[in-house]
CSV table of C-alpha atoms in Angstrom, one decimal:
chain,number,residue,atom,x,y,z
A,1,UNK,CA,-29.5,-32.1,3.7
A,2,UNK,CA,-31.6,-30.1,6.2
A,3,UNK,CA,-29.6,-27.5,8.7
A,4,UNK,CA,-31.1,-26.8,12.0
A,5,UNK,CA,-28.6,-25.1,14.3
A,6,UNK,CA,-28.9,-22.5,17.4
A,7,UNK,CA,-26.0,-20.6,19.2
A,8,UNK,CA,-26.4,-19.0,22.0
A,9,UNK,CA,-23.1,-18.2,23.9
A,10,UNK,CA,-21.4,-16.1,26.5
A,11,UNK,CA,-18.2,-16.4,26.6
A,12,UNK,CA,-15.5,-14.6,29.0
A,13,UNK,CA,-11.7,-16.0,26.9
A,14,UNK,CA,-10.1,-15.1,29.9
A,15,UNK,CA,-11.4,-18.0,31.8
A,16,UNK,CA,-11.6,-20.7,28.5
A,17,UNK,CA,-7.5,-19.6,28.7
A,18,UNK,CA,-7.4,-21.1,32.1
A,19,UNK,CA,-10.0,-24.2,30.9
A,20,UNK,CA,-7.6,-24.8,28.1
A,21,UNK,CA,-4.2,-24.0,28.1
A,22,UNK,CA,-2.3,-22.6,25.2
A,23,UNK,CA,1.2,-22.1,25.4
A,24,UNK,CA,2.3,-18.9,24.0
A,25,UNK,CA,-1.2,-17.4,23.2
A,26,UNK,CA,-3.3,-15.0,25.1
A,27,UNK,CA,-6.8,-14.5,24.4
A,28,UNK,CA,-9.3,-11.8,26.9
A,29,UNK,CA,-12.3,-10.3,26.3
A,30,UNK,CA,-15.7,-11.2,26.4
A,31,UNK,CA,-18.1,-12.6,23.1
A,32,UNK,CA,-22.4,-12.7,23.3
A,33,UNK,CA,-24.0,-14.1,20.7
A,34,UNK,CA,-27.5,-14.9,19.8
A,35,UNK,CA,-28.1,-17.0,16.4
A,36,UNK,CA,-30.5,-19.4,14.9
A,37,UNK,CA,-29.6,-21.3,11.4
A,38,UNK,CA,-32.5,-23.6,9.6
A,39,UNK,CA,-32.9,-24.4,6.3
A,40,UNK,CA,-32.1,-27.0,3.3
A,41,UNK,CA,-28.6,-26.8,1.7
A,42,UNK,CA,-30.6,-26.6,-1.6
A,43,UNK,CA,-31.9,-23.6,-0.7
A,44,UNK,CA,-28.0,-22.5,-0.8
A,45,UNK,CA,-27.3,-24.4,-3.9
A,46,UNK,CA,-30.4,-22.7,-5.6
A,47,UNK,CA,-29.5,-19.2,-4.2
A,48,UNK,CA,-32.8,-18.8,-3.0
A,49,UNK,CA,-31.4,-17.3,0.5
A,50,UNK,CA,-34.6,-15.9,1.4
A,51,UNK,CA,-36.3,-19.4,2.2
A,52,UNK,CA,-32.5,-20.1,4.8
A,53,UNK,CA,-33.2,-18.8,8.1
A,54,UNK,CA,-30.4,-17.1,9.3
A,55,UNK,CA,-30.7,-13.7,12.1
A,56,UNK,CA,-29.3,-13.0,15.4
A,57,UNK,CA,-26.5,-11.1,16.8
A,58,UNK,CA,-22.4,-11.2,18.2
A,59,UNK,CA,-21.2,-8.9,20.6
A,60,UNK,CA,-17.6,-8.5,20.4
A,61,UNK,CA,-16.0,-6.3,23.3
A,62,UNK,CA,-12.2,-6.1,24.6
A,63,UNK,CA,-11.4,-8.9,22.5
A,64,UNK,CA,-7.4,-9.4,22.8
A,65,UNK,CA,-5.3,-12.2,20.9
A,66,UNK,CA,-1.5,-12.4,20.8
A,67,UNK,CA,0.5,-15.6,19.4
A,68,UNK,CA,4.3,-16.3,17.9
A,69,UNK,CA,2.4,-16.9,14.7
A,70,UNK,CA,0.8,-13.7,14.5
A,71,UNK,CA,3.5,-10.5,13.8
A,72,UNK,CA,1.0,-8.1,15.7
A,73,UNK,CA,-1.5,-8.6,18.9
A,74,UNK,CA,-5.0,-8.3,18.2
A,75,UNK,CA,-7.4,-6.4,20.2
A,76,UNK,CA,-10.9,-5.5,19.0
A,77,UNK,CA,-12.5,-3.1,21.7
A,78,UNK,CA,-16.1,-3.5,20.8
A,79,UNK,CA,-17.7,-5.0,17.7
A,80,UNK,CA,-21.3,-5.6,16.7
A,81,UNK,CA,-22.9,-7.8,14.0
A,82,UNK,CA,-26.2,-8.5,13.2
A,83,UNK,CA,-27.4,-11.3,10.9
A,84,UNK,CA,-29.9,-11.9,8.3
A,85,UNK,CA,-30.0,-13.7,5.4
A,86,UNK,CA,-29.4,-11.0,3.1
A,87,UNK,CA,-26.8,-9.8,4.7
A,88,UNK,CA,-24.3,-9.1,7.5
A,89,UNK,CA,-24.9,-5.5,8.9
A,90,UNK,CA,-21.7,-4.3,11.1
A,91,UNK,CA,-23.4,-1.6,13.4
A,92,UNK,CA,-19.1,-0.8,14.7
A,93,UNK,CA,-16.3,-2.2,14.3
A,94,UNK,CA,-13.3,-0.9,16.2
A,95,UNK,CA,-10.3,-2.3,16.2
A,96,UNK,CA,-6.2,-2.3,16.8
A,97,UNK,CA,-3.5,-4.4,15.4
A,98,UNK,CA,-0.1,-3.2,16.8
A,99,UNK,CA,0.1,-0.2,17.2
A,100,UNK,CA,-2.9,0.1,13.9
A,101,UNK,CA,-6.4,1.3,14.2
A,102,UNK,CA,-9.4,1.3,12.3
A,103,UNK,CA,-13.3,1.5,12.3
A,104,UNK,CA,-15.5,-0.1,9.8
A,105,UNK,CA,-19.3,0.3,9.2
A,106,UNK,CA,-21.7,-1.2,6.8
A,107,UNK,CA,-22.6,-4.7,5.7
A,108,UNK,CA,-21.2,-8.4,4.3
A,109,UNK,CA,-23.3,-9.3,1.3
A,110,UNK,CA,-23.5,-13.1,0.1
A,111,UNK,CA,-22.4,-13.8,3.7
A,112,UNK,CA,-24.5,-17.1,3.9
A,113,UNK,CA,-22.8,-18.8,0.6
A,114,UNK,CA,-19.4,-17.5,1.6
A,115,UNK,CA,-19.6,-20.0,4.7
A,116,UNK,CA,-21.3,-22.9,3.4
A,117,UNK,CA,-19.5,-22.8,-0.4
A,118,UNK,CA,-16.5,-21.0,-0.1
A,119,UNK,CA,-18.2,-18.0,-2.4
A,120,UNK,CA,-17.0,-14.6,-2.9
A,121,UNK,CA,-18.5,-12.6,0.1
A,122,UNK,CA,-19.0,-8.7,-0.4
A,123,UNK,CA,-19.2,-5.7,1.7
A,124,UNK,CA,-19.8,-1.9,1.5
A,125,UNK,CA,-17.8,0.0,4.3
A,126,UNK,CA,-16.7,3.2,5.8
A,127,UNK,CA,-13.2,2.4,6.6
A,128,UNK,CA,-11.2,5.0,9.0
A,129,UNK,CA,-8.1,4.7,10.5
A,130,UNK,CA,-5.6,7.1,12.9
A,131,UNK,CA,-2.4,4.6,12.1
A,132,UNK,CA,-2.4,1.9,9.6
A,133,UNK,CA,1.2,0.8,10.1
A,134,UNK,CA,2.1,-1.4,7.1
A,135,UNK,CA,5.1,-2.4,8.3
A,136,UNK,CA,3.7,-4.5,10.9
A,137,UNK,CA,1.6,-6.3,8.6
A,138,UNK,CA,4.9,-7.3,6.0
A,139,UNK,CA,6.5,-9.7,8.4
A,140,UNK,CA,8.7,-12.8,7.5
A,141,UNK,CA,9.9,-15.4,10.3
A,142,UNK,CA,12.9,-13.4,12.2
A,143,UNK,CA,16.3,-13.9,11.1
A,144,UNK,CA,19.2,-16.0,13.2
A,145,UNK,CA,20.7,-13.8,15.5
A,146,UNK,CA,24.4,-13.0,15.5
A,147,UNK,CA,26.6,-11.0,17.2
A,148,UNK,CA,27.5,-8.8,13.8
A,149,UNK,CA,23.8,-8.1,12.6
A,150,UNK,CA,21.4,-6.9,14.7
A,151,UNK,CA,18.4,-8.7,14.1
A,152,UNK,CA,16.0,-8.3,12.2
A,153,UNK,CA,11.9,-8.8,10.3
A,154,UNK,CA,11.8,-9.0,6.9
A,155,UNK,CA,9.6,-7.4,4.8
A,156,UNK,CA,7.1,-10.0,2.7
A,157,UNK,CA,4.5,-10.2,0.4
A,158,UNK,CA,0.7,-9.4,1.6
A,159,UNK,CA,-1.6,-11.5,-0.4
A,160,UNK,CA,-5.0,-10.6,-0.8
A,161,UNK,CA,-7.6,-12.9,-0.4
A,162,UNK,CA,-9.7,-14.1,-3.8
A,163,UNK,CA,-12.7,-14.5,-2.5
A,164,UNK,CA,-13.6,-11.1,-1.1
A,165,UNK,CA,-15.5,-7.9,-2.9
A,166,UNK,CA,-14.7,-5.0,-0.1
A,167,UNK,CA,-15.4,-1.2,-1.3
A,168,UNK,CA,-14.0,1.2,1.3
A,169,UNK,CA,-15.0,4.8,1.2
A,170,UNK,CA,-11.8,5.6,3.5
A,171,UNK,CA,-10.2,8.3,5.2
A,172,UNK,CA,-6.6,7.3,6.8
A,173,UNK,CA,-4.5,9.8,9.2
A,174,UNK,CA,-1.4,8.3,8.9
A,175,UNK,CA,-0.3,5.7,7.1
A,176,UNK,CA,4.1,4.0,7.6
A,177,UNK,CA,4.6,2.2,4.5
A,178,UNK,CA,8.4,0.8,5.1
A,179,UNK,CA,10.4,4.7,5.5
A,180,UNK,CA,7.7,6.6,3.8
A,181,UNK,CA,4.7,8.5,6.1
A,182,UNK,CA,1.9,9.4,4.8
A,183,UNK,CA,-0.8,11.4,6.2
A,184,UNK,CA,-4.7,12.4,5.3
A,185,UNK,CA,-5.2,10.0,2.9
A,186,UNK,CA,-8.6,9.5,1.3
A,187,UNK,CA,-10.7,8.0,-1.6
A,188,UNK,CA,-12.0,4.6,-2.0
A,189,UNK,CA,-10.1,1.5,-1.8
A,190,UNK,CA,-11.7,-1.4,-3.4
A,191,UNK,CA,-10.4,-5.4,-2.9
A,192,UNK,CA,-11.4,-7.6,-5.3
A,193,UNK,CA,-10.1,-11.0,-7.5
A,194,UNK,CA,-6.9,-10.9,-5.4
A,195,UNK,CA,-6.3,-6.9,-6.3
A,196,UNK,CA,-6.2,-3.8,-4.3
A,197,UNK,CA,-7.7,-1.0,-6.6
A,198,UNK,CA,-7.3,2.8,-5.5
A,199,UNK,CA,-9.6,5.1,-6.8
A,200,UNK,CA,-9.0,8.9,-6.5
A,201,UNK,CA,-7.0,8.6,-3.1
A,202,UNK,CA,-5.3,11.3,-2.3
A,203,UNK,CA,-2.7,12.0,0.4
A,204,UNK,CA,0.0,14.4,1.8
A,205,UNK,CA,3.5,13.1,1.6
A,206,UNK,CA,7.0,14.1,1.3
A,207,UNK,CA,6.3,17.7,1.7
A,208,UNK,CA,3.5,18.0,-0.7
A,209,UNK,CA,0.0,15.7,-2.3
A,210,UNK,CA,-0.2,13.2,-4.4
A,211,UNK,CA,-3.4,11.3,-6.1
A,212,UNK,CA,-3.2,7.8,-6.8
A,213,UNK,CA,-5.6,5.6,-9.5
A,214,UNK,CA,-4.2,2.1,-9.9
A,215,UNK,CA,-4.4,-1.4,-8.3
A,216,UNK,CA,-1.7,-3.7,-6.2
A,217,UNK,CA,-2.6,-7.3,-7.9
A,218,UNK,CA,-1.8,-10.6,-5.8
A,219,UNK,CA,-3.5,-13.1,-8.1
A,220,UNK,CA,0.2,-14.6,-9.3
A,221,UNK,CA,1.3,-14.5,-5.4
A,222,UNK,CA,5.0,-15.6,-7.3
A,223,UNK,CA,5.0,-12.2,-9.1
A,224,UNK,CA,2.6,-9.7,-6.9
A,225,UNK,CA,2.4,-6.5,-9.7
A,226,UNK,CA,2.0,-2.6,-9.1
A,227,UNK,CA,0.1,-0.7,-11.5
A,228,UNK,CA,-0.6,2.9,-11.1
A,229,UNK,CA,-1.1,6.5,-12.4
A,230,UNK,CA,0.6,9.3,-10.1
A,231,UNK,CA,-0.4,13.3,-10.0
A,232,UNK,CA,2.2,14.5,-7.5
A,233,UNK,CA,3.1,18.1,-6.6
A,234,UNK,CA,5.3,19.9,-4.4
A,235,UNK,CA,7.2,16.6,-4.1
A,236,UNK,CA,10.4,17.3,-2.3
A,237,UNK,CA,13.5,15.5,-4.3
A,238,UNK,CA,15.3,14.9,-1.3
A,239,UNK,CA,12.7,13.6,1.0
A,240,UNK,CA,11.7,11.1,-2.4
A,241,UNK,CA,15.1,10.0,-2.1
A,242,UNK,CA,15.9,8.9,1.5
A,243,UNK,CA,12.1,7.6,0.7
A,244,UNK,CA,12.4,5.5,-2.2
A,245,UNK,CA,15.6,2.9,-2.9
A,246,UNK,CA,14.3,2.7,-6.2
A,247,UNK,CA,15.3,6.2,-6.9
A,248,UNK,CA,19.0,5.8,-5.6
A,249,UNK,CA,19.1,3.3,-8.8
A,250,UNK,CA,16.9,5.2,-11.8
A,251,UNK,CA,18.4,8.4,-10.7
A,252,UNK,CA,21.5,8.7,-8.4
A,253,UNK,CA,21.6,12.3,-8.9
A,254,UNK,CA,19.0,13.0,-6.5
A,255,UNK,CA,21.2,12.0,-4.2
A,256,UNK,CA,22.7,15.7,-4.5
A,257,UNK,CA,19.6,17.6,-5.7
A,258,UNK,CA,17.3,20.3,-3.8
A,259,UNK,CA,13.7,21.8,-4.9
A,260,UNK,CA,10.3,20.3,-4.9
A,261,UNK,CA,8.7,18.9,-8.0
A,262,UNK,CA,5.4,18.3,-10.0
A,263,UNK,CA,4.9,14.9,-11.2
A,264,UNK,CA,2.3,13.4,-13.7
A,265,UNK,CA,3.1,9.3,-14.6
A,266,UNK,CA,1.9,6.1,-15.2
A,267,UNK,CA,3.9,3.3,-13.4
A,268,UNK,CA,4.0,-0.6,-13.6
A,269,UNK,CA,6.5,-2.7,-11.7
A,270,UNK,CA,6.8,-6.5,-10.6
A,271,UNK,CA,7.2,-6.8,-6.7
A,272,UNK,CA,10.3,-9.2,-4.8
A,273,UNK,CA,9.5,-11.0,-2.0
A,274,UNK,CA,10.1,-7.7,0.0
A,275,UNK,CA,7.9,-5.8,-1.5
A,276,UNK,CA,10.3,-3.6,-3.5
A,277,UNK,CA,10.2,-3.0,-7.4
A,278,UNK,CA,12.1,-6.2,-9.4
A,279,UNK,CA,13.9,-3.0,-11.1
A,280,UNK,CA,14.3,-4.1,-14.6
A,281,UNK,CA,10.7,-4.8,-14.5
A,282,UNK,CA,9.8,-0.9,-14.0
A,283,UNK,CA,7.6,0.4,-17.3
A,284,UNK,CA,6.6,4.0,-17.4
A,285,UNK,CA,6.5,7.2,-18.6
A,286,UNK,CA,5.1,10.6,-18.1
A,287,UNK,CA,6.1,14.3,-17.2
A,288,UNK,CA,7.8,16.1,-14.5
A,289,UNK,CA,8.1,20.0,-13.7
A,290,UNK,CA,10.0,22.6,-11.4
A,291,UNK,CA,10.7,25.7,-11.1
A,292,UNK,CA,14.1,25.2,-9.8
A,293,UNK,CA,16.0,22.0,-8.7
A,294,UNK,CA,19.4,22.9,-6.9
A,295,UNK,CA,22.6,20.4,-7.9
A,296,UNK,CA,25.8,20.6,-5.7
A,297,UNK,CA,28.7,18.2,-5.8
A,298,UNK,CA,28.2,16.5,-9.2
A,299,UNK,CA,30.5,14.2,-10.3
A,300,UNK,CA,29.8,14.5,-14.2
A,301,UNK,CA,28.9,18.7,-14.1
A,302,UNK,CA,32.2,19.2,-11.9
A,303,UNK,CA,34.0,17.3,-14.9
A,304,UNK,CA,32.3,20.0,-17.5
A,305,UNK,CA,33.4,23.2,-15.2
A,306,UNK,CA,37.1,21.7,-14.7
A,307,UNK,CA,36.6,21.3,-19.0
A,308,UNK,CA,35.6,25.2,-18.9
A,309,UNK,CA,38.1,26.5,-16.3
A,310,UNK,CA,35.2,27.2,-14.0
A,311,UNK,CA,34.0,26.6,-10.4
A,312,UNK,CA,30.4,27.7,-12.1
A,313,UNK,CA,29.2,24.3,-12.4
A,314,UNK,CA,29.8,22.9,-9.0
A,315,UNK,CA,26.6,24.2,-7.9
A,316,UNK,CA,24.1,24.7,-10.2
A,317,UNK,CA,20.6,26.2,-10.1
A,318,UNK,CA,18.6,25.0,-13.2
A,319,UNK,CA,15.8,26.8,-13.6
A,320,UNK,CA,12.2,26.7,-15.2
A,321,UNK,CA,12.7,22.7,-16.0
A,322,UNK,CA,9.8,20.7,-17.7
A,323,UNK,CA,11.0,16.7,-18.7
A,324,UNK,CA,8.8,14.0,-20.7
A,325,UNK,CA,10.5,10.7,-19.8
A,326,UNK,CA,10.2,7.0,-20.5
A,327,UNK,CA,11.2,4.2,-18.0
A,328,UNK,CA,11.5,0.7,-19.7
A,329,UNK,CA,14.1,-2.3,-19.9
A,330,UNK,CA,16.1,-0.7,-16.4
A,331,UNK,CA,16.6,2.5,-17.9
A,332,UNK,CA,15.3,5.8,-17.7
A,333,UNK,CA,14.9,8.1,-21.4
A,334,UNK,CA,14.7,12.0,-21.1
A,335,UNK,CA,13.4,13.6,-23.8
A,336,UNK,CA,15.4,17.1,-25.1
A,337,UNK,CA,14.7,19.2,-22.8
A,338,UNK,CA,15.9,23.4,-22.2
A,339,UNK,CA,16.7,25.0,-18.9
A,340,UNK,CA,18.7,27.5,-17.9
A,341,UNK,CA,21.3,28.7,-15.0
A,342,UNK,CA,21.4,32.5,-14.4
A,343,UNK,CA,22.5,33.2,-18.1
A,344,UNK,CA,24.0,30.1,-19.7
A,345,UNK,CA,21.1,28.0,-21.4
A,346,UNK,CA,21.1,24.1,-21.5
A,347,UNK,CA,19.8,21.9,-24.1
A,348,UNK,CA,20.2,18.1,-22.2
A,349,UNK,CA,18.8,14.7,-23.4
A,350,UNK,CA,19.6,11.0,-23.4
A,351,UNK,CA,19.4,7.8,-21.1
A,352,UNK,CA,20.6,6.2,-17.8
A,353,UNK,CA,20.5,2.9,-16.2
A,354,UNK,CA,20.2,1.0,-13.0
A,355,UNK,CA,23.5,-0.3,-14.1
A,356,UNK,CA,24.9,3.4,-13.4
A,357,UNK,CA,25.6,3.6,-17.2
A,358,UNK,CA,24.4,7.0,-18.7
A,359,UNK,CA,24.1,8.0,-22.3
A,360,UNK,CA,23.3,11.9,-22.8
A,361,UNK,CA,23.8,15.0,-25.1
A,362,UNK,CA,24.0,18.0,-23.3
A,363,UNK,CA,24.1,21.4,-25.2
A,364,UNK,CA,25.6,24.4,-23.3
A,365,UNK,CA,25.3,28.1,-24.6
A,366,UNK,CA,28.6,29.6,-22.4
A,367,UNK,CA,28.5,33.6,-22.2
């Protein structure tokens, strides 16, 4: 099978829009291209690319696109793409998607089997972004209106494609991930065989910086899995818990806490169809540090002051606290650990659940 093909185009969508109706869908912006194609498939079959012909160029500028089917409108302001048969070089990239932006640079690899045999096409790119709004791209079909609930788009799965090898060198200004903003985020993100893998990407969040190694796997698209190692510090508890439903459920007590931590963990979790942890399906276990978290209006420490005929407990100041921890089947384990409040010395260990069952030996030295 011989291929002999030749596109040459200029093409304004605003006036195709008025050539071809589509209801619902708005397309502007103008597309030049300039490409010639010749060769045998069995040049494709053999992988002897070389011998396809394959070069030109696409000019991409004020591209917009908006449709019902699509939860964001699509606007690329000025692309450009050059072709050989080696590869796909991307001179720029610019685009937005809602209220996202980001620039690429680089080039598709294995570009030319990718279109013809549904290969894995690769690319090497510097990725940048001001906004990369996640929320926008975690969109369900909307919900039936009523007059009691407003309404509402829920959160879904993203999957990622199979049969693509990206590596990102990125740096990301701000990224809204559901109620959590994060901003100067860098390191390379890598998408391959259906995963997202983060390597050394570092960010400022909830008051302080965290560095994430680990991967976001859609391969099972049924049962999407997280899989990472956190360095945190300075994390602030209470900012982490208007953050993070899952820590209303592992540990409630943050609800009432104050003081900025230092974590250092390896997590694992199963995703719902949300994107939040299945929570009995959380595995991990690591270390956390501070040098003082602040507790006010506990339920169970109010119970041990009334015990001692003291208002001392209602709001404590443990100090100088370093925890080893487990998290497996739903529940949390806490290691023995010793911290102290002015004088009186605590010794406290044991278990919770996300069943709101607790389990724990707490020695007290009283003056």
């Amino acid at each position: 099978l011989h291929v002999n093909g030749s596109l040459s185009a200029s093409i304004d969508f605003a006036s195709l829009a008025d050539v071809i109706p589509m209801e619902d869908v708005s397309l502007t912006g103008t597309i030049k291209s300039n490409l010639d194609m010749m060769g045998y498939m069995s040049y494709i079959e053999n992988e002897e690319y070389e011998k396809f012909k394959a070069d030109g160029n696409i000019i991409i500028n004020r591209f917009g696109f908006s449709s019902p089917d699509l939860p964001a409108a699509v606007k690329i302001i000025e692309s450009s793409l050059s072709f050989s048969p080696e590869f796909v070089k991307v001179s720029s990239f610019s685009a937005l998607i809602g209220q996202s932006d980001m620039q690429f640079k680089g080039a598709l690899e294995n570009f030319i089997p990718y279109m013809f045999k549904d290969e894995t096409v690769g690319g090497r790119f510097t990725f940048t972004a001001g906004l990369l709004n996640l929320n926008e791209f975690m969109t369900g079909e909307e919900e039936p209106e009523t007059e009691e609930v407003e309404d509402t788009v829920p959160m879904s799965v993203i999957e990622v494609p199979a049969n693509i090898d990206f590596r990102l060198v990125s740096k990301i200004d701000k990224i809204i991930y559901d109620k959590l903003e994060i901003d100067d985020t860098y390191g390379i993100i890598s998408i391959r065989d259906g995963k997202v893998m983060l390597e050394n990407l570092n960010m400022d969040l909830l008051q302080g910086s965290m560095k994430l190694n680990g991967e976001y796997n859609t391969q099972d698209i049924s049962a999407p899995v997280v899989d990472f190692g956190i360095n945190a510090s300075g994390i602030d508890i209470p900012s982490a818990f208007n953050a993070f439903d899952v820590i209303a459920e592992l540990a409630p007590v943050a609800k009432n806490a104050t003081g900025k931590i230092n974590l250092d963990m390896t997590y694992n979790s199963l995703l719902d169809e949300q994107m939040s942890p299945v929570l009995n399906s959380i595995a991990g276990k690591g270390s956390f540090s501070s040098q003082q978290i602040g507790i006010s209006n506990s339920g169970i420490f109010s119970k041990i002051g009334k015990e001692l005929k003291t208002d001392k407990f209602d709001n404590l100041a443990l100090e100088n606290i370093a925890v080893d921890f487990e998290i497996r089947d739903g529940r949390v384990y806490i290691d023995p650990f010793e911290t102290k409040m002015k004088t009186t010395t605590f010794v406290i260990g044991g278990d919770q659940g996300i069943d709101q069952t607790m389990n724990y030996t707490m020695n007290i030295n009283v003056p």
